[in-house]
Short mmCIF file of C-alpha atoms and ligand atoms in Angstrom, two decimals:
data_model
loop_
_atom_site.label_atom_id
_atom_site.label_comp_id
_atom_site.label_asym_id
_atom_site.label_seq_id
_atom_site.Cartn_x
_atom_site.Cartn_y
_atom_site.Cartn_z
CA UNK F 1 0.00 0.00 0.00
CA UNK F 2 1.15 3.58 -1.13
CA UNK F 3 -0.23 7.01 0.70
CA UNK F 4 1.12 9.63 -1.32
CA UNK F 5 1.10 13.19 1.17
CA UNK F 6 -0.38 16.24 -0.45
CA UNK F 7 2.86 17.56 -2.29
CA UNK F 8 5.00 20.83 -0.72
CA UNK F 9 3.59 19.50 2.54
CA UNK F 10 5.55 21.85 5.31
CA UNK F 11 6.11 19.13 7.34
CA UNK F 12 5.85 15.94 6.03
CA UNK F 13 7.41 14.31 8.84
CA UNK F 14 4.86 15.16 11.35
CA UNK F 15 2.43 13.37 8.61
CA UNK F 16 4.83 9.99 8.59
CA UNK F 17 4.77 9.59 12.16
CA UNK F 18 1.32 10.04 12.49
CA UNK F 19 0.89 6.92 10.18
CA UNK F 20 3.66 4.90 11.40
CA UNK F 21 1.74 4.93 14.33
CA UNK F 22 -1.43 3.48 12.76
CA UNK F 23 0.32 1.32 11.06
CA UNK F 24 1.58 -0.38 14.49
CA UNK F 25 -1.78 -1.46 15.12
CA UNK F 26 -0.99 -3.97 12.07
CA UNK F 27 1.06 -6.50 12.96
CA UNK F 28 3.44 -7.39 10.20
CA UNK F 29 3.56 -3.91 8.38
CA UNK F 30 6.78 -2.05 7.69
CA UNK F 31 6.69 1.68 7.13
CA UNK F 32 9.35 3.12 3.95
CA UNK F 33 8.79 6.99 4.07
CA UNK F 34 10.13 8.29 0.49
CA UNK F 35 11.01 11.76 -0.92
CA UNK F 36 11.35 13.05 -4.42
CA UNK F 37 11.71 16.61 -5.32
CA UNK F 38 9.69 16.77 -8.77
CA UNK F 39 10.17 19.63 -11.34
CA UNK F 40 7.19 21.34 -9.76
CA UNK F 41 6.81 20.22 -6.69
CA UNK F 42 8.22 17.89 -3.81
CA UNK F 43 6.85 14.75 -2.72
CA UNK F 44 6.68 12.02 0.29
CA UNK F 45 4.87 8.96 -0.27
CA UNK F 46 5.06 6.38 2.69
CA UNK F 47 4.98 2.52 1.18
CA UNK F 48 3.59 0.35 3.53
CA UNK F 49 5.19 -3.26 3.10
CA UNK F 50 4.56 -6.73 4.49
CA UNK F 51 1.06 -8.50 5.59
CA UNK F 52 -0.85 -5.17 4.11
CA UNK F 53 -3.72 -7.54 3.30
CA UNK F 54 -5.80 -6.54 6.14
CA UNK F 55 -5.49 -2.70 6.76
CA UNK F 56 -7.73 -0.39 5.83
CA UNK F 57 -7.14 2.20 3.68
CA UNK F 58 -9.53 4.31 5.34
CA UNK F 59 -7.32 4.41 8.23
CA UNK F 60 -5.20 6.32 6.16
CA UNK F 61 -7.01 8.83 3.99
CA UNK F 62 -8.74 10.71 6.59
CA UNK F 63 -5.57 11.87 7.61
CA UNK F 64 -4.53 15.31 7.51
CA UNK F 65 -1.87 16.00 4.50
CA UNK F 66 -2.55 12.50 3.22
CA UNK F 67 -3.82 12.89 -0.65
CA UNK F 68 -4.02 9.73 -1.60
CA UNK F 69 -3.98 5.91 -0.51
CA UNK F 70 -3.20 3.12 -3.24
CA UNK F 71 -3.41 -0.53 -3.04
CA UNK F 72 -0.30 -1.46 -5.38
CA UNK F 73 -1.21 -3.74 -7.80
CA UNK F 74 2.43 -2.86 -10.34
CA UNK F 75 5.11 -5.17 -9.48
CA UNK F 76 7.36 -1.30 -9.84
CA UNK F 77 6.40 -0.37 -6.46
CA UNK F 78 8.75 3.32 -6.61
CA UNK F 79 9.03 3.89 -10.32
CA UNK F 80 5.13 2.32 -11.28
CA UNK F 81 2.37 4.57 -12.05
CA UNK F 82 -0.20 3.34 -9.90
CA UNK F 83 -4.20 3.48 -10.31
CA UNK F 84 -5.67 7.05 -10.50
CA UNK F 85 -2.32 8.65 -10.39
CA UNK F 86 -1.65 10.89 -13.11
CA UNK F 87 1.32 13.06 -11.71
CA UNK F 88 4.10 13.60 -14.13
CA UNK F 89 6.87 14.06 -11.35
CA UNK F 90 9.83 14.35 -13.66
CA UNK F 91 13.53 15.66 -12.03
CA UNK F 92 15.90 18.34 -12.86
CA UNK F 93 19.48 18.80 -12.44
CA UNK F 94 21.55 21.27 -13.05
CA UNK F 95 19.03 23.51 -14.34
CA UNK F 96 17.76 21.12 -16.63
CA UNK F 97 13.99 20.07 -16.25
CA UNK F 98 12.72 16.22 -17.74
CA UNK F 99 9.20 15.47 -17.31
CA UNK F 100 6.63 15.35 -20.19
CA UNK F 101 6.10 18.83 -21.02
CA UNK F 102 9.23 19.42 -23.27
CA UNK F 103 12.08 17.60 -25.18
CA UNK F 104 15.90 17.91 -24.75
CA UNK F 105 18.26 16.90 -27.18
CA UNK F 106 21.38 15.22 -26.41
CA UNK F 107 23.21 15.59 -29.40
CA UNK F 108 26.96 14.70 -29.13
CA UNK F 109 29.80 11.66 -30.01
CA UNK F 110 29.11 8.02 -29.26
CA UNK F 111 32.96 8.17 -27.99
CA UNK F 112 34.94 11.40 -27.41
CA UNK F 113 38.25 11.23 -29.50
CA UNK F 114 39.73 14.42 -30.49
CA UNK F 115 39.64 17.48 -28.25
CA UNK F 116 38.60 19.48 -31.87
CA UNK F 117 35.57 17.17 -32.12
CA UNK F 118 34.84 17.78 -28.88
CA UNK F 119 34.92 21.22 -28.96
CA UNK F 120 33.52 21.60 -32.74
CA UNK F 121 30.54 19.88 -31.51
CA UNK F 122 29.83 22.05 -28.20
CA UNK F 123 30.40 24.72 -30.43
CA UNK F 124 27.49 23.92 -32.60
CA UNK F 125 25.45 22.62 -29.52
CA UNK F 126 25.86 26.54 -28.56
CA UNK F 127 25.03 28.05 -31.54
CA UNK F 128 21.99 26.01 -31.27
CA UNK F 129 20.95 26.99 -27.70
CA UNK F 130 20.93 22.91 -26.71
CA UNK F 131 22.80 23.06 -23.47
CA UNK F 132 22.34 18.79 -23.13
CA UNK F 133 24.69 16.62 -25.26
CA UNK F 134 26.39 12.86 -24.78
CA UNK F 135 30.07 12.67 -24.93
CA UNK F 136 30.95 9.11 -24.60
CA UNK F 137 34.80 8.16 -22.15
CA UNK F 138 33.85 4.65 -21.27
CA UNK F 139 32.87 2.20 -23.94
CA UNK F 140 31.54 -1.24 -24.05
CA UNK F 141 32.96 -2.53 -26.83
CA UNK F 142 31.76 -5.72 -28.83
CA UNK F 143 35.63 -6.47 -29.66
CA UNK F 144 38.62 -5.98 -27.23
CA UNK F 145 40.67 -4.77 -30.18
CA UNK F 146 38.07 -2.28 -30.72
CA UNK F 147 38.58 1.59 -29.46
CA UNK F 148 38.13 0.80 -26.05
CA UNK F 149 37.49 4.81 -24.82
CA UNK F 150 39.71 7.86 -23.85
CA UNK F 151 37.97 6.99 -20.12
CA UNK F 152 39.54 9.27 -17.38
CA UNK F 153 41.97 10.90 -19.27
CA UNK F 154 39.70 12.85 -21.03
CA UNK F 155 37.74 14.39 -18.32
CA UNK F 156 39.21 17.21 -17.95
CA UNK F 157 38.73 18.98 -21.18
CA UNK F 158 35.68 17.64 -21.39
CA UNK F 159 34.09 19.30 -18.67
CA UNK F 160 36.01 21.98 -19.32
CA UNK F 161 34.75 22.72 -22.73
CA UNK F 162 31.09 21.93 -21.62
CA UNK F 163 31.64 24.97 -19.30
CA UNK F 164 32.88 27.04 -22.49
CA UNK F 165 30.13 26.29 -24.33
CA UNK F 166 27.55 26.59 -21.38
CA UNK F 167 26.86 22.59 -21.49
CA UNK F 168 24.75 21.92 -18.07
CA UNK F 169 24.38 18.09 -18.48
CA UNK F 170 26.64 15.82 -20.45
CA UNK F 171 25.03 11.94 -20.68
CA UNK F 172 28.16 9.55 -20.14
CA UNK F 173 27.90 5.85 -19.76
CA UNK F 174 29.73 3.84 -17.11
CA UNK F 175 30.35 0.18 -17.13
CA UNK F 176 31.71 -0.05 -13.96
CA UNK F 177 31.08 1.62 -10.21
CA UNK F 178 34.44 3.42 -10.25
CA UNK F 179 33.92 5.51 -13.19
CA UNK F 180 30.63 7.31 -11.19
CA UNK F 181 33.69 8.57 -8.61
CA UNK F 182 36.12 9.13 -11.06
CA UNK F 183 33.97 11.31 -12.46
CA UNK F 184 33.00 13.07 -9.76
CA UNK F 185 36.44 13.94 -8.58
CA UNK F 186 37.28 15.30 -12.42
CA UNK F 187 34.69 17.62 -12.14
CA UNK F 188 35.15 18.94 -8.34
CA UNK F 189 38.93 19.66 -9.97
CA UNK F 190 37.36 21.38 -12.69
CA UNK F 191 35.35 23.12 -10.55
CA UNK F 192 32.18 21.87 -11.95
CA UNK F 193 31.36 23.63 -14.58
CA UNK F 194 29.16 21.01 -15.87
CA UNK F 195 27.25 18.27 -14.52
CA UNK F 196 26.83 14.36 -15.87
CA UNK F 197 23.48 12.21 -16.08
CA UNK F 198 25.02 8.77 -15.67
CA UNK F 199 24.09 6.27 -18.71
CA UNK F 200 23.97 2.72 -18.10
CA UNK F 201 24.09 0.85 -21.18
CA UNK F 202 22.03 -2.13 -22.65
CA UNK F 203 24.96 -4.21 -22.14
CA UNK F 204 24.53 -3.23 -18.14
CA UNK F 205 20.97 -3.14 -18.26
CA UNK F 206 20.88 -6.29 -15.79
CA UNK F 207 24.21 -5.54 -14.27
CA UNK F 208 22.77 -5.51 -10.93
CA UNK F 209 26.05 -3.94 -8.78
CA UNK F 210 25.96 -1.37 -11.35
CA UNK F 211 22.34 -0.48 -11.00
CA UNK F 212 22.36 -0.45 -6.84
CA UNK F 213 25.29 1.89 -6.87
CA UNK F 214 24.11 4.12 -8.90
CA UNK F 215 20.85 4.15 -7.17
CA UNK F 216 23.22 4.76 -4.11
CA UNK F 217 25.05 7.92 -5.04
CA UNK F 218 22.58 11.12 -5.20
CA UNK F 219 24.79 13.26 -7.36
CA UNK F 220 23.43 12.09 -10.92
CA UNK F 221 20.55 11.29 -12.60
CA UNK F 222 20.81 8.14 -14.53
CA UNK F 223 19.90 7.12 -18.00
CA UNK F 224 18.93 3.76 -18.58
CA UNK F 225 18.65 2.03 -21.50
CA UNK F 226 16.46 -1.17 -21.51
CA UNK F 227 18.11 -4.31 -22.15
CA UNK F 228 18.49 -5.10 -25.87
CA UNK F 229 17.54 -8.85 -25.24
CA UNK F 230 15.65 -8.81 -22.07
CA UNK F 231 11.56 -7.71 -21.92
CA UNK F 232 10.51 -4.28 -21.26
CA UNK F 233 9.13 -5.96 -17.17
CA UNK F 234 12.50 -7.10 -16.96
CA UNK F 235 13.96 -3.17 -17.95
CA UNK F 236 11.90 -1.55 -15.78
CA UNK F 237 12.46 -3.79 -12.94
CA UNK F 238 16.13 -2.97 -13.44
CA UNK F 239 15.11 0.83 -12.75
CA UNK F 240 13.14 -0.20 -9.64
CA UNK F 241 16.73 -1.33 -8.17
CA UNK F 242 18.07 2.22 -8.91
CA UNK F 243 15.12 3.64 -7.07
CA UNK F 244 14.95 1.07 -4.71
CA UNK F 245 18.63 1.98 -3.29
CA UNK F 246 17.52 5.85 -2.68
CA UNK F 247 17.83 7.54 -6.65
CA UNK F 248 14.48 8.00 -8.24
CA UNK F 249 15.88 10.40 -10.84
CA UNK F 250 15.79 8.22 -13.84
CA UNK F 251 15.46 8.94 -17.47
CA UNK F 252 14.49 5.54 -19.04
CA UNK F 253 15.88 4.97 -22.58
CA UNK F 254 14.09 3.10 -25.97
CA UNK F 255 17.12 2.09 -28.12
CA UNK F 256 15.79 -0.91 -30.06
CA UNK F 257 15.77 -4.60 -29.13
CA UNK F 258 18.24 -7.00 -30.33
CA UNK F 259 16.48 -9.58 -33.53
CA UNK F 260 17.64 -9.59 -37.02
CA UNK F 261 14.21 -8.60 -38.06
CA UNK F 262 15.13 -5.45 -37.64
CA UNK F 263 18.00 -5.36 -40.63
CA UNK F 264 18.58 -3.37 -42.18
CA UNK F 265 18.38 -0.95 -39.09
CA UNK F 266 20.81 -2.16 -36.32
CA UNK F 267 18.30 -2.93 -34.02
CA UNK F 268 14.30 -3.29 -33.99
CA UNK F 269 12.59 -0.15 -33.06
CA UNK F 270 11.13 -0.04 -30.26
CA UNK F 271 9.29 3.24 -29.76
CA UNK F 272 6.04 1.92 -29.79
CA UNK F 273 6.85 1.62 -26.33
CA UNK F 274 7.02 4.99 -25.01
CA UNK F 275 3.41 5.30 -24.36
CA UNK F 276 3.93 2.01 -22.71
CA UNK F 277 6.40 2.99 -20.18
CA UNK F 278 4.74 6.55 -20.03
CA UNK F 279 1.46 4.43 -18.64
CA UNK F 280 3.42 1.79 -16.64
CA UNK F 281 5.85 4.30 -14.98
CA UNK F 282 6.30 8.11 -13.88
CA UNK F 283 10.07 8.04 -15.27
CA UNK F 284 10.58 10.69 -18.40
CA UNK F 285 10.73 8.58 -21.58
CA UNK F 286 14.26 9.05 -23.82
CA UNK F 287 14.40 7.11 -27.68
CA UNK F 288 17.99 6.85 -29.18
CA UNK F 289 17.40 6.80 -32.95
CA UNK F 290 21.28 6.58 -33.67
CA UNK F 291 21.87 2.95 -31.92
CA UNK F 292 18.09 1.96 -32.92
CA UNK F 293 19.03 2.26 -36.80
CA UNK F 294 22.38 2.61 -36.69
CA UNK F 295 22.87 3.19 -40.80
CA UNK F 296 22.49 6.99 -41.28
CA UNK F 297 20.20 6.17 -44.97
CA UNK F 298 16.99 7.94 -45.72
CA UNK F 299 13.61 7.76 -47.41
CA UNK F 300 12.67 8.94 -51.05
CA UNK F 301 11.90 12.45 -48.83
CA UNK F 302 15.26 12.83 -48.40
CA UNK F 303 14.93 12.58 -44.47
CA UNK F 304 17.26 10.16 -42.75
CA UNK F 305 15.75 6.97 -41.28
CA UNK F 306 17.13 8.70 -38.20
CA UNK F 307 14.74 11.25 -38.23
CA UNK F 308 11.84 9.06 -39.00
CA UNK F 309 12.06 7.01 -35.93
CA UNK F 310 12.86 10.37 -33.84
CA UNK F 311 9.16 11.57 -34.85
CA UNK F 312 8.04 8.24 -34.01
CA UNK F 313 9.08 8.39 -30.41
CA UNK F 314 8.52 12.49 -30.27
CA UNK F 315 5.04 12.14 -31.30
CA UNK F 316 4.06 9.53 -28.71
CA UNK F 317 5.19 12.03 -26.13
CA UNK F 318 9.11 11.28 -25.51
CA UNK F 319 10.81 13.92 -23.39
CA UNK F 320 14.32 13.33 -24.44
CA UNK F 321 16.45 12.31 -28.03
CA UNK F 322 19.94 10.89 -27.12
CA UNK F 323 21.42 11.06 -30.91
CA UNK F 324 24.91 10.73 -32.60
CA UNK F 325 26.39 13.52 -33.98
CA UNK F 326 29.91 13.57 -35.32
CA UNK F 327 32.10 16.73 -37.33
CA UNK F 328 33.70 14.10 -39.40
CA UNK F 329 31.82 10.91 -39.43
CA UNK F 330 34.49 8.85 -41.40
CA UNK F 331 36.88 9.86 -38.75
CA UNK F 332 34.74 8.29 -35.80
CA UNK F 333 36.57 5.92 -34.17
CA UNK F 334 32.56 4.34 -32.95
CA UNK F 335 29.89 4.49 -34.73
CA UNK F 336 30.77 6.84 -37.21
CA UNK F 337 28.39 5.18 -39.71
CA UNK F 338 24.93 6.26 -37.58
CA UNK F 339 26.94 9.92 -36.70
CA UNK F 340 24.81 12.79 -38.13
CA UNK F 341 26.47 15.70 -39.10
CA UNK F 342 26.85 18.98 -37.67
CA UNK F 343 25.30 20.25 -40.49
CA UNK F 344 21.97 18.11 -39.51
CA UNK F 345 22.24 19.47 -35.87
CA UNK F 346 19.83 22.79 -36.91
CA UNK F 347 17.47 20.45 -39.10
CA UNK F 348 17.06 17.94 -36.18
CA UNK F 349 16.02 20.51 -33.80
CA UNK F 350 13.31 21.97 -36.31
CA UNK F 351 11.91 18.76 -37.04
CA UNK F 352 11.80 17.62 -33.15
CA UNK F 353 10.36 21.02 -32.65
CA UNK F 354 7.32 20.70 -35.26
CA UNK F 355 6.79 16.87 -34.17
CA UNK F 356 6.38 18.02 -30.52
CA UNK F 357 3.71 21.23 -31.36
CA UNK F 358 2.25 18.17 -33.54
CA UNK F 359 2.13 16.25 -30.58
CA UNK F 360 0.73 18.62 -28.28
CA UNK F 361 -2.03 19.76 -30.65
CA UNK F 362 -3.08 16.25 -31.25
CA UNK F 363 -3.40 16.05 -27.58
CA UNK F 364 -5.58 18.65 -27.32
CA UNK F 365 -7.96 18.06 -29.95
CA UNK F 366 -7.95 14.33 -29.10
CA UNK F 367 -9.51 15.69 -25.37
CA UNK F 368 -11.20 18.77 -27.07
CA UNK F 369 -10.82 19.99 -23.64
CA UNK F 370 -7.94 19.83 -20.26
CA UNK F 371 -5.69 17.04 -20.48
CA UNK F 372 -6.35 14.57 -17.80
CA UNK F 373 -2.70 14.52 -16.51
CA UNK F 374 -3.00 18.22 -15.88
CA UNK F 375 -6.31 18.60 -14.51
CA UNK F 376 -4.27 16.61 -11.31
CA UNK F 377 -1.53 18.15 -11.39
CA UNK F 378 -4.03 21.26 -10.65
CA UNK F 379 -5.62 19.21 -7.93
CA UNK F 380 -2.52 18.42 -6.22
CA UNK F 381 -0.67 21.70 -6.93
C1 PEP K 1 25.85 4.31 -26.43
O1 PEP K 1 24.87 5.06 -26.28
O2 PEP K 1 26.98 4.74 -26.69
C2 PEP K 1 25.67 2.86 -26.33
C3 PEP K 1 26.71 2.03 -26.22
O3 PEP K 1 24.39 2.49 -26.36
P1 PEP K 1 23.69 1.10 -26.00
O4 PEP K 1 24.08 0.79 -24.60
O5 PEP K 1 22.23 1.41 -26.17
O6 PEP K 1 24.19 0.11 -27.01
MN1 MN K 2 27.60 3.89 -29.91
#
């Protein structure tokens, strides 16, 4: 059972002890106060665990500050949208807000190389206004003889060009629990002048150290991307660990699943999931087109599959593109061959731009009136 508090409560804690103590009427029932600070407002919700069978939830919702009471019937017991519950909680960090109300764009390399890409590419980011990109230092490689990363070394120009070019969150994967403090202690010496959402990768997706140290630390968000060969129950479960250990801030990732029915494209796409997850969970919804389709071909329209799938995840209400983008694709030393150019980077942004006033028009005429996910956030703001 889940009573969410009525959010910005002054004191929740007078609220939590005033139901712990009903609760000890129960026998058998734990209390698990949690807190999330949204992108609008801050939450507690107090999950009651154990032989929850028998209580009442009438015992709980004529509390004062209590908003709601929830039997939970999702297996995703801190992540899981439960019944009636509409909020879109979202996070933000370092100034940068993901819930469903807008799209970010991390445009950047699949693996830093050169400190000129680097910089060429924040450079355009700039130009561009996108202060999100993904600059890759660790990388899971298929083949050992394969460019295994610049990993630590490059750090510190890294950050320190994201602070040049006014870069507030750079997405960087990590394949093993050190990186997260190696990190960390490259950009306290570079006196943070950027900030990292942590990116677990598909290969990692059920890398279950991984995911309970990240949920551990409360200095980055994390990406996840689902597991290319596991189901989307067994994905999201993977996120429950994350939140599970303390770190709801998680952005979950669509990056195609693993099958050879997918060839041409590198993987099968898999956006027809993001209303899925949307529905299932309250974690912002990211699609990576460039590892989805991986070939950077395009239609008779002259658009690049790449941009196709991107409107296929934008216009079921995705809040964040993670894409390749490379100043000299034949020089990439990953992935060059799904890179866009810098030369895309304005065209990109248009097109997610148009797909998401698409998006939220079809919304509205769909309900000819309020959306239902904002007539609660009304209620409860
Ligand atoms: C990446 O984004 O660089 C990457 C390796 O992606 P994935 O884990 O989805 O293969
Ligand atoms: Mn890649």
């Amino acid at each position: 059972m889940i009573i969410i508090l009525e959010p910005d409560l002054g004191e929740p804690a007078r609220v939590v002890d005033t139901i712990t103590a009903v609760a000890a009427r129960y026998p058998g029932v734990e209390v698990r106060p949690y807190s999330f600070s949204g992108t609008q407002h801050s939450f507690t919700e107090v999950h009651l665990v154990g032989s929850t069978a028998a209580l009442p939830t009438n015992a709980f919702e004529t509390l004062a500050g209590v908003l709601q009471v929830v039997r939970v019937s999702a297996r995703y017991r801190l992540i899981g949208r439960h019944a009636s519950d509409h909020l879109s909680v979202g996070f933000e960090h370092n100034g940068v807000r993901f819930d469903e109300r807008s799209v970010h764009v991390f445009a950047g390399l699949c693996a830093v190389d050169t400190r000129e890409h680097v910089d060429a590419t924040m450079a355009a980011l700039a130009r561009a206004g996108i202060v999100t990109t993904r600059m890759g230092a660790y990388k899971p490689r298929t083949s050992p003889y394969d460019f295994q990363g610049l990993g630590a070394a490059c750090l510190p120009w890294v950050f320190e060009l994201a602070g040049k070019h006014g870069i507030k969150l750079v997405a960087m994967e990590v394949t093993d629990a050190a990186q997260i403090a190696e990190i960390d202690a490259a950009l306290e010496r570079s006196g943070r002048p950027t900030s990292v959402i942590l990116q677990i990768g598909t290969r990692n997706a059920q890398n279950f150290e991984l995911l309970k140290t990240a949920g551990r630390q409360r200095d980055f968000p994390v990406l996840y991307k689902r597991g290319m060969g596991i189901t989307l129950e067994e994905s999201l479960n993977a996120c429950e660990y994350i939140a599970s250990e303390g770190n709801p801030r998680i952005l979950f990732c669509l990056r195609g699943v693993k099958t050879h029915l997918g060839d041409p494209h590198r993987n099968l796409v898999d956006f027809a999931h993001v209303p899925v997850v949307r529905r299932q969970t309250r974690l912002p919804v990211c699609i990576d087109p460039s590892h989805s389709v991986g070939i950077r071909a395009a239609a008779p329209d002259g658009l690049p599959d790449l941009f196709h799938v991107v409107g296929q995840g934008v216009i079921a209400g995705a809040s964040a593109v993670l894409v390749d983008f490379h100043p000299h694709p034949e020089l990439a030393l990953c992935d060059g061959g799904q890179a866009l150019t810098l030369d895309q980077l304005e065209l990109l942004l248009d097109y997610v731009r148009r797909v998401r006033a698409t998006y939220d028009a079809a919304v509205a005429a769909f309900h000819g009136q309020e959306r239902p996910d904002r007539q609660s956030e009304r209620r409860s703001g």
